[in-house]
Short mmCIF file of C-alpha atoms and ligand atoms in Angstrom, two decimals:
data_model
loop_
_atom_site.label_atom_id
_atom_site.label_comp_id
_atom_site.label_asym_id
_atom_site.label_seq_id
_atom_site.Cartn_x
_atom_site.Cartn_y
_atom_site.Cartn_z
CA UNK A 1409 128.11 110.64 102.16
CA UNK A 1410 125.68 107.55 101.87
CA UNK A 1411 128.13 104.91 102.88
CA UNK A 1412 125.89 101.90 102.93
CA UNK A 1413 124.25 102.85 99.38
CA UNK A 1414 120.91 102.51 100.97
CA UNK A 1415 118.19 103.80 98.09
CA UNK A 1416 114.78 104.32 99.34
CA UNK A 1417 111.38 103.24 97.26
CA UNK A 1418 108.75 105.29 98.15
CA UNK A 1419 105.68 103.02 97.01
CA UNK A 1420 101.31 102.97 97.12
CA UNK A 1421 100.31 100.52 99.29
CA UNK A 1422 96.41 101.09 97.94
CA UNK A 1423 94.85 101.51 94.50
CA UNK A 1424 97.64 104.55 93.70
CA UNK A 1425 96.60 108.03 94.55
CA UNK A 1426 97.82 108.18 97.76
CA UNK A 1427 100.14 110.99 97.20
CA UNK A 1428 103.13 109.38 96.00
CA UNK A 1429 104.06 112.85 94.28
CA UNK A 1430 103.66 114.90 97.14
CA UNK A 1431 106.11 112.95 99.37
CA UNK A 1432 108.83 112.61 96.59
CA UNK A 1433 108.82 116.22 96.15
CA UNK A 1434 109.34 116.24 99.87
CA UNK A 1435 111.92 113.92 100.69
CA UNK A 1436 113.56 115.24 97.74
CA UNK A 1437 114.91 117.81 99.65
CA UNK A 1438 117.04 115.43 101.12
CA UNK A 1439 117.82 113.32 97.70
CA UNK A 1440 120.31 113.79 95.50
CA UNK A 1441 118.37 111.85 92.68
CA UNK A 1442 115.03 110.70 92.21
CA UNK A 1443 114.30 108.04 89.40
CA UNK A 1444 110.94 106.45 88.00
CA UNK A 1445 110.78 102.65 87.89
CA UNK A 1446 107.80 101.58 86.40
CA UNK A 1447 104.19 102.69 84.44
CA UNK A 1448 103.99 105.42 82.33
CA UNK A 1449 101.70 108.54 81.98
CA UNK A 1450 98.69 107.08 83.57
CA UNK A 1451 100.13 108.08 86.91
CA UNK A 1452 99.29 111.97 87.92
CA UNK A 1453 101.18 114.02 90.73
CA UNK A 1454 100.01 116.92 91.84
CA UNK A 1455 102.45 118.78 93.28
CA UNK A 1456 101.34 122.28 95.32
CA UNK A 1457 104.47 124.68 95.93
CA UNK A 1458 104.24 128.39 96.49
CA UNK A 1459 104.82 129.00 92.86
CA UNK A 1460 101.41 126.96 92.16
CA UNK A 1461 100.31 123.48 91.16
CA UNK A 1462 101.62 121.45 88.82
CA UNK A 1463 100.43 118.35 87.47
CA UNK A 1464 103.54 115.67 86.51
CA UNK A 1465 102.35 112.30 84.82
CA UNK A 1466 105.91 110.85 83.74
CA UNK A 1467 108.53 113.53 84.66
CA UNK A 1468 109.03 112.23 88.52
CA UNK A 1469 108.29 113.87 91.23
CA UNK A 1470 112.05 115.20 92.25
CA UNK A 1471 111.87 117.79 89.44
CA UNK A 1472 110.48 121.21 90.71
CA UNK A 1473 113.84 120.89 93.26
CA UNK A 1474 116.66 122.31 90.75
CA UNK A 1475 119.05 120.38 92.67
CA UNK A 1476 117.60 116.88 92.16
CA UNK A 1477 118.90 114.56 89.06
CA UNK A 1478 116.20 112.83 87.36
CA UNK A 1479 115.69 109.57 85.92
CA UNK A 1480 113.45 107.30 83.98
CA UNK A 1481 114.50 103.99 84.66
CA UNK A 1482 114.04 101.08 81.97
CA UNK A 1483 110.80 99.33 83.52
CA UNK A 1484 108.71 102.16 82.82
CA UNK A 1485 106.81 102.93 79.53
CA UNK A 1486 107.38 106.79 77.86
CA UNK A 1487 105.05 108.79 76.26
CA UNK A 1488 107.52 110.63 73.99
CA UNK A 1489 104.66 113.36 73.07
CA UNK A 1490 103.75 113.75 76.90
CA UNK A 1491 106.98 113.94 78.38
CA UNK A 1492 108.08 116.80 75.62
CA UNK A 1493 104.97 118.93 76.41
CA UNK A 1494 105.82 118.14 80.42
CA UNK A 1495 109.79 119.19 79.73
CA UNK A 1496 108.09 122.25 77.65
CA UNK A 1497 105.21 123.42 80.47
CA UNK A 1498 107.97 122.59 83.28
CA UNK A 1499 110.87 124.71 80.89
CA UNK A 1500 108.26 127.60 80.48
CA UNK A 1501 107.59 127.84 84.26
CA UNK A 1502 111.21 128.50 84.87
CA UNK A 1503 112.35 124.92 85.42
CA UNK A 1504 114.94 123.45 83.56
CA UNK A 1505 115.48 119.78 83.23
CA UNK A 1506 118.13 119.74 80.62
CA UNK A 1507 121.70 118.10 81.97
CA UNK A 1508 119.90 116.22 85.05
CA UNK A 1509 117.14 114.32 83.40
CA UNK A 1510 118.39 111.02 82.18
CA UNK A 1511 116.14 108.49 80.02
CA UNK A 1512 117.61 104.64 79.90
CA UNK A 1513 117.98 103.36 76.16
CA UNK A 1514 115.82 100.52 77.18
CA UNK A 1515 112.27 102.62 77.82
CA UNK A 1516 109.95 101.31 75.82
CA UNK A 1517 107.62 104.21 74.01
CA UNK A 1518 104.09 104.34 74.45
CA UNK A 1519 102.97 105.35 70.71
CA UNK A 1520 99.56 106.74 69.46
CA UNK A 1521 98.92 103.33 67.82
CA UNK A 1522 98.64 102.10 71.94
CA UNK A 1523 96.82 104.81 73.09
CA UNK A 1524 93.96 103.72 70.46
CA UNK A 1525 93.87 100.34 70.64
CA UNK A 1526 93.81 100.72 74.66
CA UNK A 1527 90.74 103.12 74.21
CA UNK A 1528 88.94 100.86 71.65
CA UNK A 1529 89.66 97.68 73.39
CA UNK A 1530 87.75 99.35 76.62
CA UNK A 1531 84.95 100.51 74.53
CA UNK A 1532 84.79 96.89 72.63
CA UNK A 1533 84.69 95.14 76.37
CA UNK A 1534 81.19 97.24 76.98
CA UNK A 1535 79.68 96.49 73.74
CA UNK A 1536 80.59 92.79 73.87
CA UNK A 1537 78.85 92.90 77.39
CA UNK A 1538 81.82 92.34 78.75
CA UNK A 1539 83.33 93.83 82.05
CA UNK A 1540 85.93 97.23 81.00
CA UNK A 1541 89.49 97.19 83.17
CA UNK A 1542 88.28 101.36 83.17
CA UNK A 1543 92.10 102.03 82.69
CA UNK A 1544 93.19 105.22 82.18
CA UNK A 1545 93.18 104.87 78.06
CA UNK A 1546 96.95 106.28 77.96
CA UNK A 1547 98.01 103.24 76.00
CA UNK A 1548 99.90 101.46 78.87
CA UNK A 1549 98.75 97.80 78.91
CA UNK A 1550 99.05 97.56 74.82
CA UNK A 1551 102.78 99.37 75.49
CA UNK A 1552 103.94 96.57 77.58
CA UNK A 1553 102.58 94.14 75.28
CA UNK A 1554 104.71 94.83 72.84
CA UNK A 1555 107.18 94.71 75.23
CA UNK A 1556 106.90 91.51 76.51
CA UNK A 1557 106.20 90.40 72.76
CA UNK A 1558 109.37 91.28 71.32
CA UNK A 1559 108.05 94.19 69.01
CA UNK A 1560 108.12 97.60 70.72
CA UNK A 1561 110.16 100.50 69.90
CA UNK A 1562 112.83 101.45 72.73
CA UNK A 1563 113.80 104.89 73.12
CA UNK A 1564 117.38 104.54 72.52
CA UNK A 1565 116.56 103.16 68.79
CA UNK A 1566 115.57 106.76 68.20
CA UNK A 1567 119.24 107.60 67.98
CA UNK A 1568 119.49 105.26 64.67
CA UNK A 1569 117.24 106.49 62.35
CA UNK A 1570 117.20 103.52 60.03
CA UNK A 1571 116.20 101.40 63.08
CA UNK A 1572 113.62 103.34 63.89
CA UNK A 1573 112.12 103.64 60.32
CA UNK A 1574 111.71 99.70 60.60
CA UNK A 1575 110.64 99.64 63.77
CA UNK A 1576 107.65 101.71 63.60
CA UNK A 1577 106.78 100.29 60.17
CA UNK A 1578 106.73 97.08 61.66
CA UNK A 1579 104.75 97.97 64.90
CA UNK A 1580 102.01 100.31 62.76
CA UNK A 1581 101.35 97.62 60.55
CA UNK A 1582 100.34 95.72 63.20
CA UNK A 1583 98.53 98.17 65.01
CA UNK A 1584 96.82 99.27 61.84
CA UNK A 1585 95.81 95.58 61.20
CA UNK A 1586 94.46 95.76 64.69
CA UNK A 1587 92.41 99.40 64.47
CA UNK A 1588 91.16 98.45 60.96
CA UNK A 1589 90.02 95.11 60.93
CA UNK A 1590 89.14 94.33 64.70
CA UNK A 1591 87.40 97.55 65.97
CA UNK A 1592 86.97 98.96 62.19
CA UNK A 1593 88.54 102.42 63.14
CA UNK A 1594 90.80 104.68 61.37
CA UNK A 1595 94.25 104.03 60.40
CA UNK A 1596 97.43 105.80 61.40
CA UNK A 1597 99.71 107.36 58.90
CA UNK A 1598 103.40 106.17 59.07
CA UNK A 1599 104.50 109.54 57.50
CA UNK A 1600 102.91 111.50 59.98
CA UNK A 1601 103.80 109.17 62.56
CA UNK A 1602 107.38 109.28 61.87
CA UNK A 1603 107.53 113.02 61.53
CA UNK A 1604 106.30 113.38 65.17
CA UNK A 1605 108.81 110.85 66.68
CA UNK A 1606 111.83 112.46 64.63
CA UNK A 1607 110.67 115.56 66.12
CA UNK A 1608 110.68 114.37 69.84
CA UNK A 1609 113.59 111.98 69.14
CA UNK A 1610 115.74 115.38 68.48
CA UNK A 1611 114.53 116.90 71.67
CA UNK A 1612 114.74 113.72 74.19
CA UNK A 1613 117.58 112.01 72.92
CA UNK A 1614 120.24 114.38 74.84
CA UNK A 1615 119.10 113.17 77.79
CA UNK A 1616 119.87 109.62 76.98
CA UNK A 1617 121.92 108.55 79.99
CA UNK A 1618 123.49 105.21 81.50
CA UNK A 1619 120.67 105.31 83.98
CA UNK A 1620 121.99 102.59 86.63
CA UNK A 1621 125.32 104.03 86.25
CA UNK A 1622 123.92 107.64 87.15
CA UNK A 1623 122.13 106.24 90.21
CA UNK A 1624 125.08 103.71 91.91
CA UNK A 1625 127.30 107.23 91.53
CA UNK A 1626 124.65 109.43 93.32
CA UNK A 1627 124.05 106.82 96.11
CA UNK A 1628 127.64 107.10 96.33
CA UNK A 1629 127.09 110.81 97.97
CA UNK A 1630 123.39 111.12 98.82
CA UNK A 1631 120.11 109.91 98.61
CA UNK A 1632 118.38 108.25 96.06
CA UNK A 1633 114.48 107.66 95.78
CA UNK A 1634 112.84 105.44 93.27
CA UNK A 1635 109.50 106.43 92.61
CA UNK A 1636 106.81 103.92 91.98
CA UNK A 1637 103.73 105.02 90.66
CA UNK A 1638 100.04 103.15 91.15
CA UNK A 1639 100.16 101.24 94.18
CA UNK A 1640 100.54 98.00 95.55
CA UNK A 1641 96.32 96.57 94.80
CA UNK A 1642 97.05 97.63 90.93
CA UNK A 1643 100.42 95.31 91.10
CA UNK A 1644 99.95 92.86 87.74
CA UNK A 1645 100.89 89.66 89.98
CA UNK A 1646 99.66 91.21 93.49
CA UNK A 1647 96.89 92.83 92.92
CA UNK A 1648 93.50 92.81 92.06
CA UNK A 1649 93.62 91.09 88.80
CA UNK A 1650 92.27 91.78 85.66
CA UNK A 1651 91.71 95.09 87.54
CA UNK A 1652 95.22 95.92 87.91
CA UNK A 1653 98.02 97.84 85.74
CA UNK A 1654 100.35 96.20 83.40
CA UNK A 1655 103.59 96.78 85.12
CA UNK A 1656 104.99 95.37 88.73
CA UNK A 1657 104.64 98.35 90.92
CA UNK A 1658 106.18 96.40 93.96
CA UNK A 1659 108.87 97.44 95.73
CA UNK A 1660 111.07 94.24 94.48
CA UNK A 1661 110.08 95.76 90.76
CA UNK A 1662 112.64 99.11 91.73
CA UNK A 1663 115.76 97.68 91.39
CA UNK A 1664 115.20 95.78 87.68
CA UNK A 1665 112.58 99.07 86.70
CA UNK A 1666 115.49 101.06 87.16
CA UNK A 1667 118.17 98.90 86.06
CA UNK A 1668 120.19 98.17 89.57
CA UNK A 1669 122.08 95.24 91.08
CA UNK A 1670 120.13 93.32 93.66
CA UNK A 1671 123.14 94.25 95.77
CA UNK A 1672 121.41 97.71 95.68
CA UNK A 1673 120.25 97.96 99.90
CA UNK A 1674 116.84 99.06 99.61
CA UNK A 1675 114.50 100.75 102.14
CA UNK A 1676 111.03 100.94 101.59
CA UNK A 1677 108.27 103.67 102.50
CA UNK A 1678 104.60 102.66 101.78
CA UNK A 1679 102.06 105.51 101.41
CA UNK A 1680 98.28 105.04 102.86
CA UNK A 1681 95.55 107.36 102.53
CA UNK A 1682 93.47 107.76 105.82
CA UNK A 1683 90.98 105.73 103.78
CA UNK A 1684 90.87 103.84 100.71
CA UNK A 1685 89.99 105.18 96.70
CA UNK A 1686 89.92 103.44 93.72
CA UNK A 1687 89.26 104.52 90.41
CA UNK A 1688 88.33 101.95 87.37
CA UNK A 1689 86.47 99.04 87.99
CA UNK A 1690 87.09 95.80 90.43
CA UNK A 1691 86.86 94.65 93.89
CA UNK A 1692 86.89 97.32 96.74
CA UNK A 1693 85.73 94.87 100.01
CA UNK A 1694 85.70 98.70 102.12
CA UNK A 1695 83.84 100.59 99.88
CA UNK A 1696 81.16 103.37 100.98
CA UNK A 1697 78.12 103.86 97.89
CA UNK A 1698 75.63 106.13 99.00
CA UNK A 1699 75.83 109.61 100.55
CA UNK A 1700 78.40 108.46 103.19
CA UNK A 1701 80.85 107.69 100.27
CA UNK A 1702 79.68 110.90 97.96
CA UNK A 1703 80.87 112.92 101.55
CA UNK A 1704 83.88 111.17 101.34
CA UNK A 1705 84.91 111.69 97.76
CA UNK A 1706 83.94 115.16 98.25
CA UNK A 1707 85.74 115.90 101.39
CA UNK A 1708 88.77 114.06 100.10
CA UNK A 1709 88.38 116.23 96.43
CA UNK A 1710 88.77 112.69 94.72
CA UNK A 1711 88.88 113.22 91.36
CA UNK A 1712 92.04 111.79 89.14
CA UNK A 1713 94.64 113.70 88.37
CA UNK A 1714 95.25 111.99 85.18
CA UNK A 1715 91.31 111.50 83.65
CA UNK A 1716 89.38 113.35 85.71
CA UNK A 1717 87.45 110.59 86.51
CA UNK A 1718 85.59 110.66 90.04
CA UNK A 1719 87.45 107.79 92.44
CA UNK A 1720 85.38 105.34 94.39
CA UNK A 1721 86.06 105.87 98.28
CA UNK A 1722 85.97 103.35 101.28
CA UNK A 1723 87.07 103.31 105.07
CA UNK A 1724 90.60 101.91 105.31
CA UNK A 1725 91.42 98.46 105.09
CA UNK A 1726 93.97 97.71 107.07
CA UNK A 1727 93.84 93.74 105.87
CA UNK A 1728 95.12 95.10 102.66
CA UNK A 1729 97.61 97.29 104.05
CA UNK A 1730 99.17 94.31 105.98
CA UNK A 1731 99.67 92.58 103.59
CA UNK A 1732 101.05 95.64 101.53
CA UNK A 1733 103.39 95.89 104.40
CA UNK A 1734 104.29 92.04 104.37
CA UNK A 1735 104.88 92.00 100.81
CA UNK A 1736 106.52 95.02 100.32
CA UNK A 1737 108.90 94.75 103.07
CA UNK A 1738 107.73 98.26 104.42
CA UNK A 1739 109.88 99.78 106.97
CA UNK A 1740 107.63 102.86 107.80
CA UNK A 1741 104.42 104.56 106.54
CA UNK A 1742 103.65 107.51 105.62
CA UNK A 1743 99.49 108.34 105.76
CA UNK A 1744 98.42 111.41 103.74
CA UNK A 1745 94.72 113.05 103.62
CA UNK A 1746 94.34 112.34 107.49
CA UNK A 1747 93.06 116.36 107.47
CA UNK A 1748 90.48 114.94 105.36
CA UNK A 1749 88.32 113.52 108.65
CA UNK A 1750 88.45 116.97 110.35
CA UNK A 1751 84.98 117.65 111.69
CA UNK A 1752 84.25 114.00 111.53
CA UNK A 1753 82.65 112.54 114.18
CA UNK A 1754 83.65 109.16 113.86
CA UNK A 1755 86.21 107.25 111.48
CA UNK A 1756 85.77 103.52 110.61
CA UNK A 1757 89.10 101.25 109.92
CA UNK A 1758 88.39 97.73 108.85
CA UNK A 1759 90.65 95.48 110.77
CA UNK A 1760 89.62 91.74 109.38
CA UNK A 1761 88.05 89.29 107.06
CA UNK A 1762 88.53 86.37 105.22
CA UNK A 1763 90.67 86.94 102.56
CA UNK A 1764 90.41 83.42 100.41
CA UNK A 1765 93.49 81.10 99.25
CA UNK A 1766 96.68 82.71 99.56
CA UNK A 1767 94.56 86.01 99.50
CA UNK A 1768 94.06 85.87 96.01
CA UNK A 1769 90.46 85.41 95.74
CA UNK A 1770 88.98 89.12 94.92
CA UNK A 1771 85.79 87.04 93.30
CA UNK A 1772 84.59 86.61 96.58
CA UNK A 1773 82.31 89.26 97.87
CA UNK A 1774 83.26 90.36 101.48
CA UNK A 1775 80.82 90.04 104.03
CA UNK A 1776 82.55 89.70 107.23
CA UNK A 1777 84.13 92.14 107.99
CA UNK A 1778 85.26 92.98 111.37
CA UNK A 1779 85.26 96.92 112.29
CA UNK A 1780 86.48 99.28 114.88
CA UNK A 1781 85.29 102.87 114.92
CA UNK A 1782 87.05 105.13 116.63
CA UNK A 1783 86.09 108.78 117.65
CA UNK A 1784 86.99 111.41 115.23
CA UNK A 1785 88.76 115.25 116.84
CA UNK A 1786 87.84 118.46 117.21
CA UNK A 1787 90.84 120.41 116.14
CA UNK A 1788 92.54 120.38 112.43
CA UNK A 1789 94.81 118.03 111.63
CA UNK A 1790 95.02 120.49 108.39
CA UNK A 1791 97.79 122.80 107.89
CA UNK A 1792 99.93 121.10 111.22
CA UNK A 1793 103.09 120.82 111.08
CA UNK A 1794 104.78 119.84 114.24
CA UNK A 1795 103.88 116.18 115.95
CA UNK A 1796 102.35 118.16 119.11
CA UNK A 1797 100.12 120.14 116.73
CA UNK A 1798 97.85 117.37 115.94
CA UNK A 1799 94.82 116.90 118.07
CA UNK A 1800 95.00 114.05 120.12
CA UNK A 1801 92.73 112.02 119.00
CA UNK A 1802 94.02 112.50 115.44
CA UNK A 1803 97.23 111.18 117.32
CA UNK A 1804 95.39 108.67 118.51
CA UNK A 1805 94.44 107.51 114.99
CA UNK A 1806 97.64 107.10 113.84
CA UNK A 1807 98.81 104.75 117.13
CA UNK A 1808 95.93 102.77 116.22
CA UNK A 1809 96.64 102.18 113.13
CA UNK A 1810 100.57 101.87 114.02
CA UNK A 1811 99.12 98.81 116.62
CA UNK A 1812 96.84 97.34 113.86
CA UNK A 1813 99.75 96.96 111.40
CA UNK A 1814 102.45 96.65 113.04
CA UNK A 1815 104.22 99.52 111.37
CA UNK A 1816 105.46 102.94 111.98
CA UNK A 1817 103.82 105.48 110.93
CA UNK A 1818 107.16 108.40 110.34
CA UNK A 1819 105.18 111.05 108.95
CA UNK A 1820 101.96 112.53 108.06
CA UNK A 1821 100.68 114.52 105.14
CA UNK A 1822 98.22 117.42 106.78
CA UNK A 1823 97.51 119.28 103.37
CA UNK A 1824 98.10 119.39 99.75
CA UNK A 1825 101.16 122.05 99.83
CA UNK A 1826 104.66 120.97 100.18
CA UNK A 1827 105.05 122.26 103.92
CA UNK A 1828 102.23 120.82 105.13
CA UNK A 1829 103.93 117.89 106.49
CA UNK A 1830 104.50 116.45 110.01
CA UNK A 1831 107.52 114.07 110.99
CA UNK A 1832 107.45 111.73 113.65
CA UNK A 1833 110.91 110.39 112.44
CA UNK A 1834 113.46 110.70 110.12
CA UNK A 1835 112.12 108.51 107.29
CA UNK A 1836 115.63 107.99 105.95
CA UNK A 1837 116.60 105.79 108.87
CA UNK A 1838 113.32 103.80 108.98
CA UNK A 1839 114.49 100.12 108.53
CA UNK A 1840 113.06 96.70 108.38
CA UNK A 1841 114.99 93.44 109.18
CA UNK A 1842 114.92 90.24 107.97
CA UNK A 1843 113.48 89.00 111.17
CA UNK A 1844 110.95 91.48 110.82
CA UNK A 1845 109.20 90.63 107.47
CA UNK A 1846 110.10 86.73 108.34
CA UNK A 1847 108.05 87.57 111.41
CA UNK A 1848 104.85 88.51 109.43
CA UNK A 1849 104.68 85.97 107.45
CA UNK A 1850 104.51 83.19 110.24
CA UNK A 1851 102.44 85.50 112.27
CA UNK A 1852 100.00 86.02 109.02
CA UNK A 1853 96.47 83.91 109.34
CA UNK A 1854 96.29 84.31 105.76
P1 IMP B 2496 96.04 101.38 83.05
O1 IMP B 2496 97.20 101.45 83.96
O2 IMP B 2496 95.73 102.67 82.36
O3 IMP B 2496 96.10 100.21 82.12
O4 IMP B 2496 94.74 101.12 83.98
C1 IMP B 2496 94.57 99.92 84.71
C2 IMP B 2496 93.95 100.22 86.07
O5 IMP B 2496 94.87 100.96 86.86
C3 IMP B 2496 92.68 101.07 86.02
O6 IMP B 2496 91.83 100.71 87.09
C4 IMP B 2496 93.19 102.49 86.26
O7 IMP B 2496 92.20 103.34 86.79
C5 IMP B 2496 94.28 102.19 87.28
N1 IMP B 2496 95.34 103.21 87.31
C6 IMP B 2496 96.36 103.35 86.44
N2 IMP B 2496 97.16 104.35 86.83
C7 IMP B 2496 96.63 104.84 87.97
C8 IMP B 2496 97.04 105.86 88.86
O8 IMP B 2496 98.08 106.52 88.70
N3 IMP B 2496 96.23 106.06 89.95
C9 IMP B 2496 95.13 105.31 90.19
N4 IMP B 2496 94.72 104.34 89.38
C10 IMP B 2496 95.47 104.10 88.28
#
């Protein structure tokens, strides 16, 4: 019985890939119900049981637990054709998601018309000499501008056929206008178009679901995780813009992306990476080029899961993560990749610069940087899975980084499979008062 209702966000605090999926699939365990709040299929979880890997990019990360319920909450954007193929891969490995996946009415779909004009529009910015966003080309940003514009389709307007019909005729006529006479591409044909949606409508549309409803009943009786995807630096307001996503991936974006109360108690877990990656282009003040960042990226395997595109790689900023922290109202971290530095014999962590007005000036380039290097460990950190397995100085790491942030670190992540996984405390009763986060602001030079 969760009497106090408490739901827990489990959030990046970097440029997303810090293993989001990895520790959903873990805590879920302990969840009754895990539900998606925002982005769509540009996110990628890899997910490494004994039965294999399995790559997720909208179905969240609760689902290879048969026990968990999951949901797609109304801030997020669905790829109807990639979430039927994920249902269908997941289905053929022996996992059913029929009667505890639930998709809110409100979704807005991500439709092939988006996916083009996302791809086109990055290909235009290069020709015009311009600077590309290097997003992931899944359609997202054009997705949410038809949200925000009034003229998307929502899933639950699949279930009326005739609304749907207009709907689609509406949007492809302006997508059309868009493909043919701004980038001078091929059209797409409504008949075909609506063929494929009536197709997915029939197999998504049973698990159309009061979605808040769902979730304030589960809470009642368990716990509840809501899944962010990206991280904090790709947050539309937040982060690094134009380089940043299209959706709020904050943890004050859970509640509205998945359709709660603000009554909803919420505790939040922020996942770091021992360092820092970023794929796409903009700012990256920690970022290794050369041979000391190609070790990294290869050490680290950093490659996306979602285009395969190699990820830039820097020490870890722990300005950024502050103010992650700050913002986010973090209550405890979670670091993943730490195994990453085995062998290493010394680990940087950038602990301050200038950051610029209210810290939104990511023009500037960063030159002042203040560094401490500590020593790295012989020993693995890889594979552990009890606190006094780590080496020390891996232990020592983590203090540091505990000190330099002024947040608990309440578990690691020593590997890519679920068990590798060390807990320093329960993360279900990590908590952050008001006093706290009111603390870090008027403690903050920023
Ligand atoms: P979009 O979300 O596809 O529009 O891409 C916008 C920016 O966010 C690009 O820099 C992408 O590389 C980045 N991005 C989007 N999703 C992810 C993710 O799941 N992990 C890391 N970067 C992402």
């Amino acid at each position: 019985m969760n009497q106090s209702g408490c739901m827990t966000v489990v959030m990046g605090t970097q440029w997303g890939d810090e293993g989001k999926g990895k520790v959903v699939d873990r805590l879920s365990e302990r969840s009754r119900a895990v539900c998606r709040y925002q982005g769509g299929h540009n996110a990628g979880h890899t997910l490494v049981t004994e039965a294999g890997s399995q790559i997720l990019h909208i179905v969240p990360a609760g689902a290879l637990h048969p026990h968990v319920q999951v949901a797609i909450g109304r801030g997020t954007v669905i790829s109807p054709a990639q979430l039927c193929s994920e249902i269908d891969d997941l289905q053929m490995k022996g996992i059913a998601l029929s009667g505890r996946m639930h998709i809110d009415p409100r979704c807005h779909l991500v439709l092939p018309g988006h996916i083009s004009l996302d791809s086109y529009a990055e290909s235009r910015a290069v020709e015009m000499g311009g600077q590309q966003i290097g997003t992931t080309r899944k359609g997202i940003g054009p997705a949410y501008e038809d949200r925000v514009a009034r003229r998307g389709l929502r899933f639950g307007e699949l279930a009326d056929d005739k609304l749907m019909r207009e709907r689609l005729a509406s949007l492809l006529e302006r997508h059309n206008f868009l493909l043919r006479e701004r980038y001078a591409a091929a059209e797409l044909d409504e008949q075909e178009q609506l063929d494929m949606l009536s197709a997915q409508a029939e197999q998504l549309l049973p698990m159309m679901a009061d979605v808040p409803a769902h979730l304030m009943e589960q809470a009642q009786s368990g716990e509840v995780l809501l899944e962010g995807a990206q991280g904090y630096l790709l947050d539309l307001d937040e982060g690094s813009y134009p380089f940043v996503t299209s959706s709020g991936t904050c943890a004050a974006n859970a509640l509205p992306g998945a359709g709660l109360p603000p009554t909803v108690p919420l505790r939040v877990l922020g996942l770091a990476k021992a360092y820092n990656t970023r794929v796409g282009n903009g700012p990256f003040p920690t970022e290794l080029t050369g041979k000391r960042g190609e070790r990294l990226q290869q050490a680290g395997a950093e490659w996306g899961a979602t285009t395969g595109r190699q990820r830039r790689c820097g020490w870890l900023d722990l300005v950024l993560l502050r103010r992650a922290v700050r913002h986010n109202g973090i209550a405890g971290l979670v670091i993943s990749k730490l195994d990453v530095f085995d062998g290493w014999s010394e680990i940087a962590l950038a602990t301050d610069y200038q950051q610029g007005r209210y810290g939104t000036d990511w023009s500037r380039e960063v030159t002042d940087i203040e560094w401490e290097t500590l020593s790295g460990w012989s020993g693995k950190v890889a594979g552990c899975r009890r606190p006094e397995d780590l080496p020390a100085g891996a232990r020592d790491y983590l203090t540091r980084v505990e000190e330099l942030v002024g947040t608990p670190v309440v578990a690691v992540s020593t590997g890519a499979g679920r068990e590798d996984w060390v807990e320093f405390s329960d993360p279900f009763q990590a908590s952050a008062s008001f006093t706290e986060s009111a603390a870090r602001y008027t403690s903050s030079s920023e």
